[in-house]
Every structure is written in structure tokens, then in C-alpha cells.
XYZ file of C-alpha atoms in Angstrom:
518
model
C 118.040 64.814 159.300
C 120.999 65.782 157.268
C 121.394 62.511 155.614
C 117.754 62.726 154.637
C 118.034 66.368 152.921
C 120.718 65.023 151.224
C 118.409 62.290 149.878
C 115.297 64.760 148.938
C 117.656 67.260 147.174
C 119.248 65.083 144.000
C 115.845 63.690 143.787
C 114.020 67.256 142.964
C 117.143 67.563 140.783
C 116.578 64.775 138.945
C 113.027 65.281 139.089
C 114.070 68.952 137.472
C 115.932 67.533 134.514
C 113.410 64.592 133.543
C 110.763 67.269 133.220
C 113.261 69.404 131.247
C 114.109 66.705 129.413
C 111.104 65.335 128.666
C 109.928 69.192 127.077
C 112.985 69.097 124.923
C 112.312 65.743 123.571
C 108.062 66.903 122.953
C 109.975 69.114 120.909
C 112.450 67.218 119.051
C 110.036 64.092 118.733
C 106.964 66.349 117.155
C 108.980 69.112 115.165
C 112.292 67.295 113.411
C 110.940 66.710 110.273
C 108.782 69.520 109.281
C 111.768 71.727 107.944
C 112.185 68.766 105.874
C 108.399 68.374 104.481
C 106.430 71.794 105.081
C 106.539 73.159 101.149
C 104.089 75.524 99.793
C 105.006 78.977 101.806
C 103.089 80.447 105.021
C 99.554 79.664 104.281
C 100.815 75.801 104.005
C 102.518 75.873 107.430
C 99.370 77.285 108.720
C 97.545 74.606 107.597
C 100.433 71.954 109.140
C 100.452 74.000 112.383
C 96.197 73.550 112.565
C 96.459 69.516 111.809
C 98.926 69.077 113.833
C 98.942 71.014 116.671
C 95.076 71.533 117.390
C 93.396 68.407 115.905
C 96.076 65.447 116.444
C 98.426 66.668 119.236
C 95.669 69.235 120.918
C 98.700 71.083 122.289
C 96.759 74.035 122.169
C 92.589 74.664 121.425
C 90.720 76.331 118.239
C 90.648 79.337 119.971
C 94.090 80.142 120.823
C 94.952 78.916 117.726
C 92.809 81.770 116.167
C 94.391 84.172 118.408
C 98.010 83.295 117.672
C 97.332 83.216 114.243
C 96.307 86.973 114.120
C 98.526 88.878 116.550
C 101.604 86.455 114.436
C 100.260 88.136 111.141
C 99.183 91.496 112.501
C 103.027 92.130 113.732
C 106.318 92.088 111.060
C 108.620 89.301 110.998
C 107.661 85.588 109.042
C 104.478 84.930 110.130
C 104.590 81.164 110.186
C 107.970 80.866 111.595
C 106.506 82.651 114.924
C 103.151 80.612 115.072
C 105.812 77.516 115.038
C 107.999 79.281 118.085
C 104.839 80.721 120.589
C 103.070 76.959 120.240
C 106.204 75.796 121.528
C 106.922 78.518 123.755
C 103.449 77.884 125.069
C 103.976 74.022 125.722
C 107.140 73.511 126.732
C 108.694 76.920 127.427
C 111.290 79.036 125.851
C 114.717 76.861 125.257
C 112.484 74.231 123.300
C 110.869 77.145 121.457
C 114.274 78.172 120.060
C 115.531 74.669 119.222
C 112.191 74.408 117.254
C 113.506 77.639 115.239
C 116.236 75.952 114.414
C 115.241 72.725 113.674
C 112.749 74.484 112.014
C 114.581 76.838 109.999
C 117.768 75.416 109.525
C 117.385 72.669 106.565
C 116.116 75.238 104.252
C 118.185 77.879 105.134
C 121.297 75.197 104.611
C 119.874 73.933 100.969
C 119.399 78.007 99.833
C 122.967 78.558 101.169
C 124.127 75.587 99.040
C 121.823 77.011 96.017
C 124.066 80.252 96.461
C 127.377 78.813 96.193
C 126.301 76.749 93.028
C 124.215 80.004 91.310
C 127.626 81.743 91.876
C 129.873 79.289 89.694
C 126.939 79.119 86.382
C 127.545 81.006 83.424
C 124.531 83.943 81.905
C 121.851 81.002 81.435
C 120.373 78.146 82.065
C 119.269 74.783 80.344
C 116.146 74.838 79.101
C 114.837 71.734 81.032
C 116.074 73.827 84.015
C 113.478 76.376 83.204
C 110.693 74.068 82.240
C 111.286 72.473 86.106
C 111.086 75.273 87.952
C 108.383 76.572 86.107
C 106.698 73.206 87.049
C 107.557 73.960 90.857
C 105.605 77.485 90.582
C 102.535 75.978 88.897
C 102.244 73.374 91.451
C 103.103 75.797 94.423
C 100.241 77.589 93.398
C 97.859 75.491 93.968
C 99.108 74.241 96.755
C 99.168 78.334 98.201
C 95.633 79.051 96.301
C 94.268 75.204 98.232
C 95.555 76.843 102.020
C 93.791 79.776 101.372
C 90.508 78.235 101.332
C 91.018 76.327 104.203
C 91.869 78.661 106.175
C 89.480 81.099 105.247
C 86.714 78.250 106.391
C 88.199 78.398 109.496
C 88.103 82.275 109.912
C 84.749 83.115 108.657
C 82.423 82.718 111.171
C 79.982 85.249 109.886
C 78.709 87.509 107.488
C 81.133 90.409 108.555
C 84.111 87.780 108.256
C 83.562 86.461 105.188
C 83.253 90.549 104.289
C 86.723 90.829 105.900
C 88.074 87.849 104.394
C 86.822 89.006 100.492
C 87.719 92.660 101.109
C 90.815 91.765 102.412
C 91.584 89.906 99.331
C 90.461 92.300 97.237
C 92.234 95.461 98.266
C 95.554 93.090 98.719
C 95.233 92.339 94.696
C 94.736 95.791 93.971
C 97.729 97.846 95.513
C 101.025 95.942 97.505
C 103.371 98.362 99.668
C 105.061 98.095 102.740
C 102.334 100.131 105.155
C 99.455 98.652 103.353
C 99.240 95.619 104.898
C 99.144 96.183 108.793
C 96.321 99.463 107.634
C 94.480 96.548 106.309
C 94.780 94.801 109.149
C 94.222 97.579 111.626
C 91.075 98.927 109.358
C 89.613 95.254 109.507
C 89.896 95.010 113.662
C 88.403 98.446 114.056
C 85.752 97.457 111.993
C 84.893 94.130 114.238
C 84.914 96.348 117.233
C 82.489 98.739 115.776
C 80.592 96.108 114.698
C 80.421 93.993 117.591
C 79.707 96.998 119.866
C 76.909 98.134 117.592
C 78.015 101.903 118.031
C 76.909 102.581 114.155
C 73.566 100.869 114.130
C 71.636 103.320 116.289
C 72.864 106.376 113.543
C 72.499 104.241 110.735
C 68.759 103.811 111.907
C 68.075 106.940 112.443
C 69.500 108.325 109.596
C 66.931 105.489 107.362
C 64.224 106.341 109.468
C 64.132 109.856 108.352
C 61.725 108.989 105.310
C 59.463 107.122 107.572
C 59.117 110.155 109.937
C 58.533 112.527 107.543
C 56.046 110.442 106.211
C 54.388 110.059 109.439
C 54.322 113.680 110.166
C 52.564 114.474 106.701
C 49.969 111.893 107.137
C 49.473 112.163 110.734
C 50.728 108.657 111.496
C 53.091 107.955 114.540
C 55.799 105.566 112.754
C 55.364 101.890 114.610
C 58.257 101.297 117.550
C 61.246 98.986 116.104
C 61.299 95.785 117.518
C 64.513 95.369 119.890
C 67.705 94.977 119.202
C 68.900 91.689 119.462
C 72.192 91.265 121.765
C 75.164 90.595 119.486
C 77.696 87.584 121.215
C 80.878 87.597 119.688
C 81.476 83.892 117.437
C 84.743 83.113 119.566
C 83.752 83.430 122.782
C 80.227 84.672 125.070
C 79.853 86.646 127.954
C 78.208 83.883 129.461
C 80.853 81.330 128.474
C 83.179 83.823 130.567
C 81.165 83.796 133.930
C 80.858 79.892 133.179
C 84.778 79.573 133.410
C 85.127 81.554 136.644
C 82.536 79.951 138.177
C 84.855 76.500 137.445
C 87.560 78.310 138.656
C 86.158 79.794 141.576
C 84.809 76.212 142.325
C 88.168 74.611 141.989
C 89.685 76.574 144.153
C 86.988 76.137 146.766
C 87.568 72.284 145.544
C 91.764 72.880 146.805
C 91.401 74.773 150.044
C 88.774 71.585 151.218
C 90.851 69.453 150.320
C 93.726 71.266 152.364
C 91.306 71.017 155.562
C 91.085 67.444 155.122
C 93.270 64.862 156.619
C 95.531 63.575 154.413
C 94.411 60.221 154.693
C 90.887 61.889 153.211
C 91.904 64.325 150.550
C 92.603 61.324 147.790
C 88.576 60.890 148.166
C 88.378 64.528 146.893
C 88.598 65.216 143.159
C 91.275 67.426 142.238
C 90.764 70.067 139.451
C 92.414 69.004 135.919
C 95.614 70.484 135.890
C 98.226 71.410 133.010
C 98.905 68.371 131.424
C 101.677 68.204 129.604
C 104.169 67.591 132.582
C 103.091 63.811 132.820
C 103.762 63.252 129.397
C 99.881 63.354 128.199
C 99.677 65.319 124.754
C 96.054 66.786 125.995
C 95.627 70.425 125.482
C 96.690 73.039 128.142
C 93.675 74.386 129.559
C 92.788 78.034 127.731
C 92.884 79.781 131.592
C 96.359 78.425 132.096
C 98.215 78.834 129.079
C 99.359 82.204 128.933
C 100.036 82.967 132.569
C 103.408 82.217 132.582
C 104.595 85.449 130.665
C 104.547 88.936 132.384
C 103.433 91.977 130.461
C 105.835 94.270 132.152
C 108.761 91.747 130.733
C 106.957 91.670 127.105
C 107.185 95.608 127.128
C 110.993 95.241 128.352
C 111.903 92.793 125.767
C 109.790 94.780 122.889
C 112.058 98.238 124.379
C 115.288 96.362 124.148
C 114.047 95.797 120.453
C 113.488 98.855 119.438
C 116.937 100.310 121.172
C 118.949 97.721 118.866
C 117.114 98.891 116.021
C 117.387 102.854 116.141
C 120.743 101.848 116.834
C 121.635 100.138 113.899
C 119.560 102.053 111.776
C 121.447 104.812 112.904
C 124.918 103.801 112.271
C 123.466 102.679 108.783
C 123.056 105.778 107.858
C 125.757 108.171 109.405
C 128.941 106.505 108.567
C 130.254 107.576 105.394
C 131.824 104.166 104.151
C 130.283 101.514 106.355
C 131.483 98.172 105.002
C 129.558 95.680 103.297
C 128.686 93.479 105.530
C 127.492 95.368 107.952
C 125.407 96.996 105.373
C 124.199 93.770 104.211
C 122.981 93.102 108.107
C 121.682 96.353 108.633
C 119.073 96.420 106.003
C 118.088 92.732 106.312
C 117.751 93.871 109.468
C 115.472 96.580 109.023
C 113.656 94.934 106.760
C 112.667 91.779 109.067
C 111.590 94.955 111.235
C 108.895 96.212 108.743
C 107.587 93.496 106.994
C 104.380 92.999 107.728
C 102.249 90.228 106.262
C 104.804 87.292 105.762
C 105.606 86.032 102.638
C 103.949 87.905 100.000
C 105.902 91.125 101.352
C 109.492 89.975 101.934
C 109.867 88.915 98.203
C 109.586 92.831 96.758
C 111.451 94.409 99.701
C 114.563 91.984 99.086
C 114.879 92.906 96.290
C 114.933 96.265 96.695
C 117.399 95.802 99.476
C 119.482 94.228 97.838
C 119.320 93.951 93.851
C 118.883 97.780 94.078
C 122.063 97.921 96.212
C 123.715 96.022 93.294
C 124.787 93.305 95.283
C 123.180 90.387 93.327
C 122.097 90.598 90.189
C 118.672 90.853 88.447
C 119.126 86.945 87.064
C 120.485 85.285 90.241
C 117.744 86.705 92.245
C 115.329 85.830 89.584
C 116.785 82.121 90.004
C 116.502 82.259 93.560
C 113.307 83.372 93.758
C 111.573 80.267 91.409
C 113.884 78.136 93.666
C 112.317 79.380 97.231
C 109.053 78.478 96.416
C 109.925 74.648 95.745
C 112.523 74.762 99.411
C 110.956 73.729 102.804
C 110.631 76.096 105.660
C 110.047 79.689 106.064
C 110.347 81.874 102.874
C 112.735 84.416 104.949
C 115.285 81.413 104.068
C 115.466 83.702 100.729
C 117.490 86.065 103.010
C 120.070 83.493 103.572
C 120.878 82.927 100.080
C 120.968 86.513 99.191
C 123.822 87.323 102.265
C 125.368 84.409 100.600
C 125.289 85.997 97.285
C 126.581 89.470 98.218
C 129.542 88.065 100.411
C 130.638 86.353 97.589
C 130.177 88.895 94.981
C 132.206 91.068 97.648
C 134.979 88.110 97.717
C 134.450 87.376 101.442
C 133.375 83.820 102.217
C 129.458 83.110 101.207
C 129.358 81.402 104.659
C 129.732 84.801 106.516
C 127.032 86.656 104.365
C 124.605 83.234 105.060
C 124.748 83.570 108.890
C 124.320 87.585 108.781
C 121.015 87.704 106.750
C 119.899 84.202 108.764
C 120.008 86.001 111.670
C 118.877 89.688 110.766
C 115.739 88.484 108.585
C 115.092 86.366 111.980
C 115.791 88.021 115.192
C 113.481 90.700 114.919
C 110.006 88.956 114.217
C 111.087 86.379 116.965
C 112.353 89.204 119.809
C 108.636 91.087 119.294
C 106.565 88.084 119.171
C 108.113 87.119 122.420
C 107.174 90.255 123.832
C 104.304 90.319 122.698
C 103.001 87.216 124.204
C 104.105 88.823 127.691
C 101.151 91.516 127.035
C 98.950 89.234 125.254
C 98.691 87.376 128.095
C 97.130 90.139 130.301
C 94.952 91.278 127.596
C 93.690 88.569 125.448
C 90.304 88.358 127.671
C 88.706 91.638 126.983
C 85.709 91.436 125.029
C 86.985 94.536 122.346
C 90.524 92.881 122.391
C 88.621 89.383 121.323
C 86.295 91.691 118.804
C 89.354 93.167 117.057
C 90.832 90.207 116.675
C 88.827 88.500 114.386
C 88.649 91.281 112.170
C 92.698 91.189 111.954
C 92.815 87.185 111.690
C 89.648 87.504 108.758
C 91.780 90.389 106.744
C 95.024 88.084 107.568
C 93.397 85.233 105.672
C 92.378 86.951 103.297
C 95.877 88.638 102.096
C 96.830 85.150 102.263
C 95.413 85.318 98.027
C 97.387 88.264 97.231
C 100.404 85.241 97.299
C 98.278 83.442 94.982
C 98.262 86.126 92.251
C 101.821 87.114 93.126
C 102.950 83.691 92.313
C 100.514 82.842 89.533
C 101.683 86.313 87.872
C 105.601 85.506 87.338
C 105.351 81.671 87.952
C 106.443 80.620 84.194
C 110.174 80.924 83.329
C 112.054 80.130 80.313
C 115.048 81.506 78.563
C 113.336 84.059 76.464
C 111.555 85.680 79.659
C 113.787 85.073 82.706
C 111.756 87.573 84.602
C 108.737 85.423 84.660
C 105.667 85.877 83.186
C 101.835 84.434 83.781
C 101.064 80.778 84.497
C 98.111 81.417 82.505
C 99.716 82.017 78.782
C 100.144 78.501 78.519
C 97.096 76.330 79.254
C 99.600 73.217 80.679
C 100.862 75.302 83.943
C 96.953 75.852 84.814
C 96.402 72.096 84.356
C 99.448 71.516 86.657
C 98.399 73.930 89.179
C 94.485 72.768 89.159
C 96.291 69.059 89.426
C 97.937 70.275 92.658
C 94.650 71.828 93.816
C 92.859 69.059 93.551
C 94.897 66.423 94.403
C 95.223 68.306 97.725
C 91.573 69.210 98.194
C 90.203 65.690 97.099
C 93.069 62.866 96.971
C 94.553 63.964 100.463
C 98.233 64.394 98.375
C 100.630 65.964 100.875
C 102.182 69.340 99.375
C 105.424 67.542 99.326
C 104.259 65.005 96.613
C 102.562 67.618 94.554
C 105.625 69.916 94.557
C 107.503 66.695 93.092
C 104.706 65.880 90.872
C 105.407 69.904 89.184
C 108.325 69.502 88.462
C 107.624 66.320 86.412
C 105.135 67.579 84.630
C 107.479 70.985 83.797
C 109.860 68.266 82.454
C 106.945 65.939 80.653
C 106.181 69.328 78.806
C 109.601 70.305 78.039
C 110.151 66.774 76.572
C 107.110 67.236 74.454
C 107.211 71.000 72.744
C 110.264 72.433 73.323
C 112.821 69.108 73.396
């Protein structure tokens, strides 16, 4: 008896490690190159994340994907960098999720950490070809960014009130930018799917349009006719019926399981077992929807999201009542805070750098300028930007650039990744109520369409030269819209991969350099 528990235990070892080994490699094997090839900013990686993850691998379903995609750009922190870490999370659990960050995040934060050590050694300016090839980058990033945008949007809009979202959305996004903006957006467009959905305005609304038509009636004697019945509103993602459908299969599976338990066991291989998660044998089949968020506990989400939120007033705090605080703690204190508030990704974190730390006088106007053009052209998450400013500033201070590097790497970074984690713990226990599901596709519709305000952002300061280092509109020269309609539609009709067409930018900056200005 010994010798034979002796036999069975190194086996469920080893049967322990394959499995954790075989999660780790999913993730190596599916995720090692994409901090090498995702350019074009957040709404790209979407984009990536959707072919990849829902149509070829089918890790996860439509659905979820929808779902991750809002709460990830309803909450601060880089949006795209968290859709990357919860599809892993979801898959293959929470060590492969954080070797995905890294593998992720780590090639472009290493090439704007090398930018910063070679910005800090140049003289006032830059060689005009310079300028003409970054400017190329921008014009080509934008269409890549403006190409996203629509896709994404034909994903969200499912309906009249979504493509409302998704235009309004846009629209107010162009028209004012500030840090609380954003998640009001966001919040005002989820409200308004709930309201919708629910129908609590129609019955006022048709009373209060009905008035003419009853006073007309009472002056002519005529009782208006009845109005024809409302017609049930089901929500796009996901039916009431489709819900009892799924616990009827579930109800009938586990009949299905406690039969087969009955059974001898020479009989229960003639029963059919229900389909089970997947992804343990190897298969890359998606995890079914009932399953895949039942792992994380809501009361541990609000634990984690407490601890977060301790840290913070903690460091925020110390920020702000020592006298002389030194610089580097500084540095991480408001890179810090600002991975804390910024909500909506990309388009935000540009702005609220540099007020962080241009205003501080840390870096100056012209290297940030240089970094910024540069960023848009790098792999990876934009928050990479934060690496080569800590770079910058420990430098500038005379400590070693390496130091500053890991200290905004990790403050622009913790804090999106800490919440999302929590807040996966009490998505999971919410994510099936009908108003939750509502809400959420008015926050994923104004989500998408935000995603534009990048567009204009970019498309407003994308051409740089010597004369206007600040940047000024791709559109006062008529070649950067022909490069950046040439990266639209080479995307949109040729199938060219965003990496190609940020290459193919820069060559054309330098074709026009060659041809005016050389």
C-alpha cells in the first residue's frame, strides 16, 4: 500500500507541472512576437487581440470579448495592455498572464529606453531627413489608428442606439479632452443603454406626444385610437431566452454527471459526458462562456482593488507632505498617480505626461516632442512613453537613466494591471445581469468611439520639421494625406499588416524629403 502511494504521488506531480507547463508554453508559443509587430497604438492591438484571440485561436467567444473590451476601457490604466493580461489570465491563469506583460511590454519599453539614452547625447536639432521620417511614421500611423477605428466600431454597433453611442462618443471626444471627461462619457453612454433597454422613458415620452392628440379628441368628441403594444426589447448581446436555454444545458449536464455516477463503471463510458474546459488537453477551442470566469472570487477582487487604493493614498500622501522629497521618488509618485487616473488609454496619457513631467521641468519641451513622434512608430503599449521619460529625468538629474526606466515602467503599469485584476474577481459574479449586460454596451459603443479622438490627436501635430518642432497638421501638405490614405487603404483593401505600412511611412517621409526639401 505504501509502495503504491508512493507511485500515485510523483505521478499527480508530474501530472501538475505538464499542465503548468503546458499553460506557460500557450503563452510563450502565441504571445512572443507581438511586442515585436503590434504598431499603430490601442485601437491596433484591439484589432490583433479580436483576430487572434476570438477568430483563429477561439481562446475566448465574441461576447466576452465585447465585455473585456469595455470594463478594460471603462477603468484607468493602458487599455490594451490589460485586454492582453485578462485573455491570458482567463486561459491559462495568472503567472502566464504576467509573463505575457512582459513579453508583451518589454521590447518597446527596452527600444524607448535606448531612444532616451541616445536623445540625451544630440545637440538643439535634428537633420532634416530625421524630421521628414518621422513625420512619415505619423502620417502612416494615422491611418493605420483612423483604419482600427472602423473596424471596431462594426463590431460594436449593433443598433441604432450604438451607432448613436459610437458617433456621439466621437463627437464630444473631438470637442473637449480632460482627464474626468472620458470615464463621464463612458458612464453617460451605459446609463443611457440601461434606460434604453429598460424602456423607463418611452411610456413619458408618449404621453407627453400624445397630449395634442387628446386635446384634439376632447374638442371634437373623438376617443384617440389605443396604441398598438409595445414590442419587447431583447438586448443584441444576449436574450432572456438564450439565458434559460443555458441553464437548462446546465441543469441537464449535471443530471447527465450524477447518472453517470450511478452507473457501473464498466457502463458510464456509454454515457456522454458534458464538454468540458478545453484548454487542459492542449485543444485551442474556446472556454465555454459559463465556465470562464468562475475561477476569480469577488470578495478577493474587492481585497485586491482595497490594497490598491491603500498604496495609492499612501504615496500620494507622502508626495505631497515632505518638504524636499527627492527626485526619484517624485518621478514614481506622479507616474504613479497618473497610471491611476487615466482613463481612456492612449489618447489621454500623451497630455498628462507631459504635464507631469515637462511641467516639472524634468525633460524638456524638444526631447519630449522627439519622443512623442517616436512612440507612435515603437511596438507595444503607448505607456512605454513613460519609460523613456523616467529615463530622461534620471539622467537630466545625473543618476543612471536605467534607474528612472524601471521606476516609470513600473508606476505607469502596476496600477491599471492591480485593478483590472480585481476587477475580474467582481466581474465574474456580476457579468450576467441583464442591466449589467445593458450598460455595457453603451460603455464599449462610447469606448469605440473615443477611439477617433486619437485620430485627430495624431492627425493634428503629426508633421514635424525644423521650423515647427511642435508639430503641426498632416493636412498642410497634401503628401502626408496621400501617405496616410496609402496606409488606410492598403490595410482596408490589400490586407498590409500595420508593420509594413509603418515602414512604408517612413519611406515615403524620406522619398519627399529627397524631392522638395533635399
Amino acid at each position: 500500500m505504501i509502495a503504491e502511494r508512493r507511485l500515485i504521488a510523483p505521478n499527480a506531480l508530474q501530472q501538475v507541472w505538464h499542465k503548468i507547463g503546458a499553460k506557460f508554453w500557450n503563452t510563450v508559443r502565441e504571445t512572443w512576437y507581438l511586442g515585436f509587430t503590434s504598431f499603430g497604438g490601442p485601437p491596433v492591438h484591439f484589432k490583433i487581440f479580436h483576430d487572434k484571440f476570438v477568430q483563429k485561436l477561439q481562446w475566448i467567444d465574441e461576447q466576452l470579448y465585447q465585455e473585456l473590451f469595455s470594463v478594460c476601457q471603462a477603468f484607468s490604466g493602458p487599455g490594451s495592455t490589460k485586454m492582453l493580461y485578462c485573455i491570458i489570465l482567463i486561459h491559462d491563469g495568472f503567472l502566464p498572464a504576467v509573463l505575457a506583460f512582459l513579453i508583451w511590454s518589454l521590447p518597446g519599453a527596452l527600444g524607448m529606453f535606448g531612444l532616451a539614452v541616445g536623445v540625451s547625447n544630440i545637440g538643439e536639432t535634428l537633420p532634416r531627413p530625421v524630421y521628414a521620417l518621422l513625420s512619415g511614421l505619423n502620417a502612416a500611423t494615422v491611418g493605420i489608428v483612423a483604419l482600427a477605428a472602423v473596424q471596431l466600431s462594426q463590431k460594436a454597433i449593433t443598433d441604432k442606439l450604438t451607432r448613436t453611442l459610437v458617433f456621439l462618443g466621437a463627437a464630444a471626444g473631438l470637442l473637449y479632452n480632460a482627464l474626468w471627461y472620458f470615464p463621464l462619457l463612458m458612464l453617460i453612454a451605459g446609463i443611457i443603454s440601461v434606460i434604453f433597454d429598460f424602456r423607463w422613458l418611452h411610456r413619458p415620452v408618449k404621453f407627453i406626444f400624445g397630449i395634442p392628440s387628446r386635446l384634439r379628441g376632447k374638442l371634437t368628441g373623438r376617443r384617440p385610437e389605443p396604441a398598438a403594444p409595445e414590442a419587447g426589447i431583447e438586448l443584441p448581446e444576449r436574450s432572456e431566452q438564450q439565458d434559460v436555454a443555458e441553464q437548462a444545458k446546465a441543469t441537464s449536464s449535471t443530471v447527465t454527471d450524477a447518472a453517470r455516477q450511478r452507473l457501473p463503471t464498466s457502463r458510464q463510458d456509454a454515457v456522454p459526458a458534458a464538454d468540458t474546459n478545453s484548454h487542459d488537453s492542449g485543444s485551442e477551442r474556446a472556454i465555454p462562456p459559463s465556465h470562464q470566469l468562475t475561477a476569480f472570487s469577488w470578495k478577493a477582487g474587492v481585497g485586491l482593488i482595497v490594497l490598491f487604493l491603500v498604496s495609492f493614498i499612501i504615496i500620494v500622501t507622502l508626495r505631497g507632505a515632505l518638504n524636499a522629497p527627492p527626485l526619484l521618488y517624485r518621478l514614481f509618485a506622479n507616474l504613479y498617480l497618473a497610471g491611476t487616473i487615466i482613463f481612456g488609454g492612449g489618447p489621454v496619457v500623451i497630455p498628462l505626461l507631459r504635464e507631469y513631467i515637462v511641467f516639472e521641468s524634468w525633460v524638456s519641451p524638444r526631447d519630449f516632442l522627439i519622443g512623442l513622434a517616436l512612440i507612435q512608430s515603437f511596438p507595444g503599449p503607448n505607456f512605454n512613453f513613460a519609460v523613456y521619460l523616467g529615463a530622461l529625468t534620471a539622467s537630466n538629474a545625473g543618476f543612471h537613466p536605467a534607474l528612472g526606466a524601471l521606476l516609470g515602467w513600473l508606476a505607469i503599469f502596476v496600477p491599471g494591471l492591480v485593478t483590472v485584476h480585481g476587477t475580474m474577481g467582481i466581474w465574474g459574479a456580476v457579468r450576467g445581469k441583464r442591466g449589467v449586460k445593458s450598460a455595457l454596451r453603451g460603455v464599449n459603443a462610447a469606448a469605440v468611439g473615443l477611439i477617433y479622438t486619437a485620430v485627430y490627436r495624431l492627425w493634428g501635430i503629426g508633421w514635424i520639421d525644423e521650423g515647427f518642432v511642435r508639430g503641426i497638421s498632416l493636412a498642410e501638405d497634401p503628401w502626408w494625406v496621400v501617405v496616410t490614405a496609402t496606409s488606410y487603404v492598403g490595410g482596408a483593401w490589400y490586407g498590409v499588416d500595420p508593420p509594413v505600412a509603418i515602414v512604408m511611412g517612413a519611406v515615403l517621409g524620406l522619398v519627399r524629403y529627397a524631392v522638395v526639401d533635399a
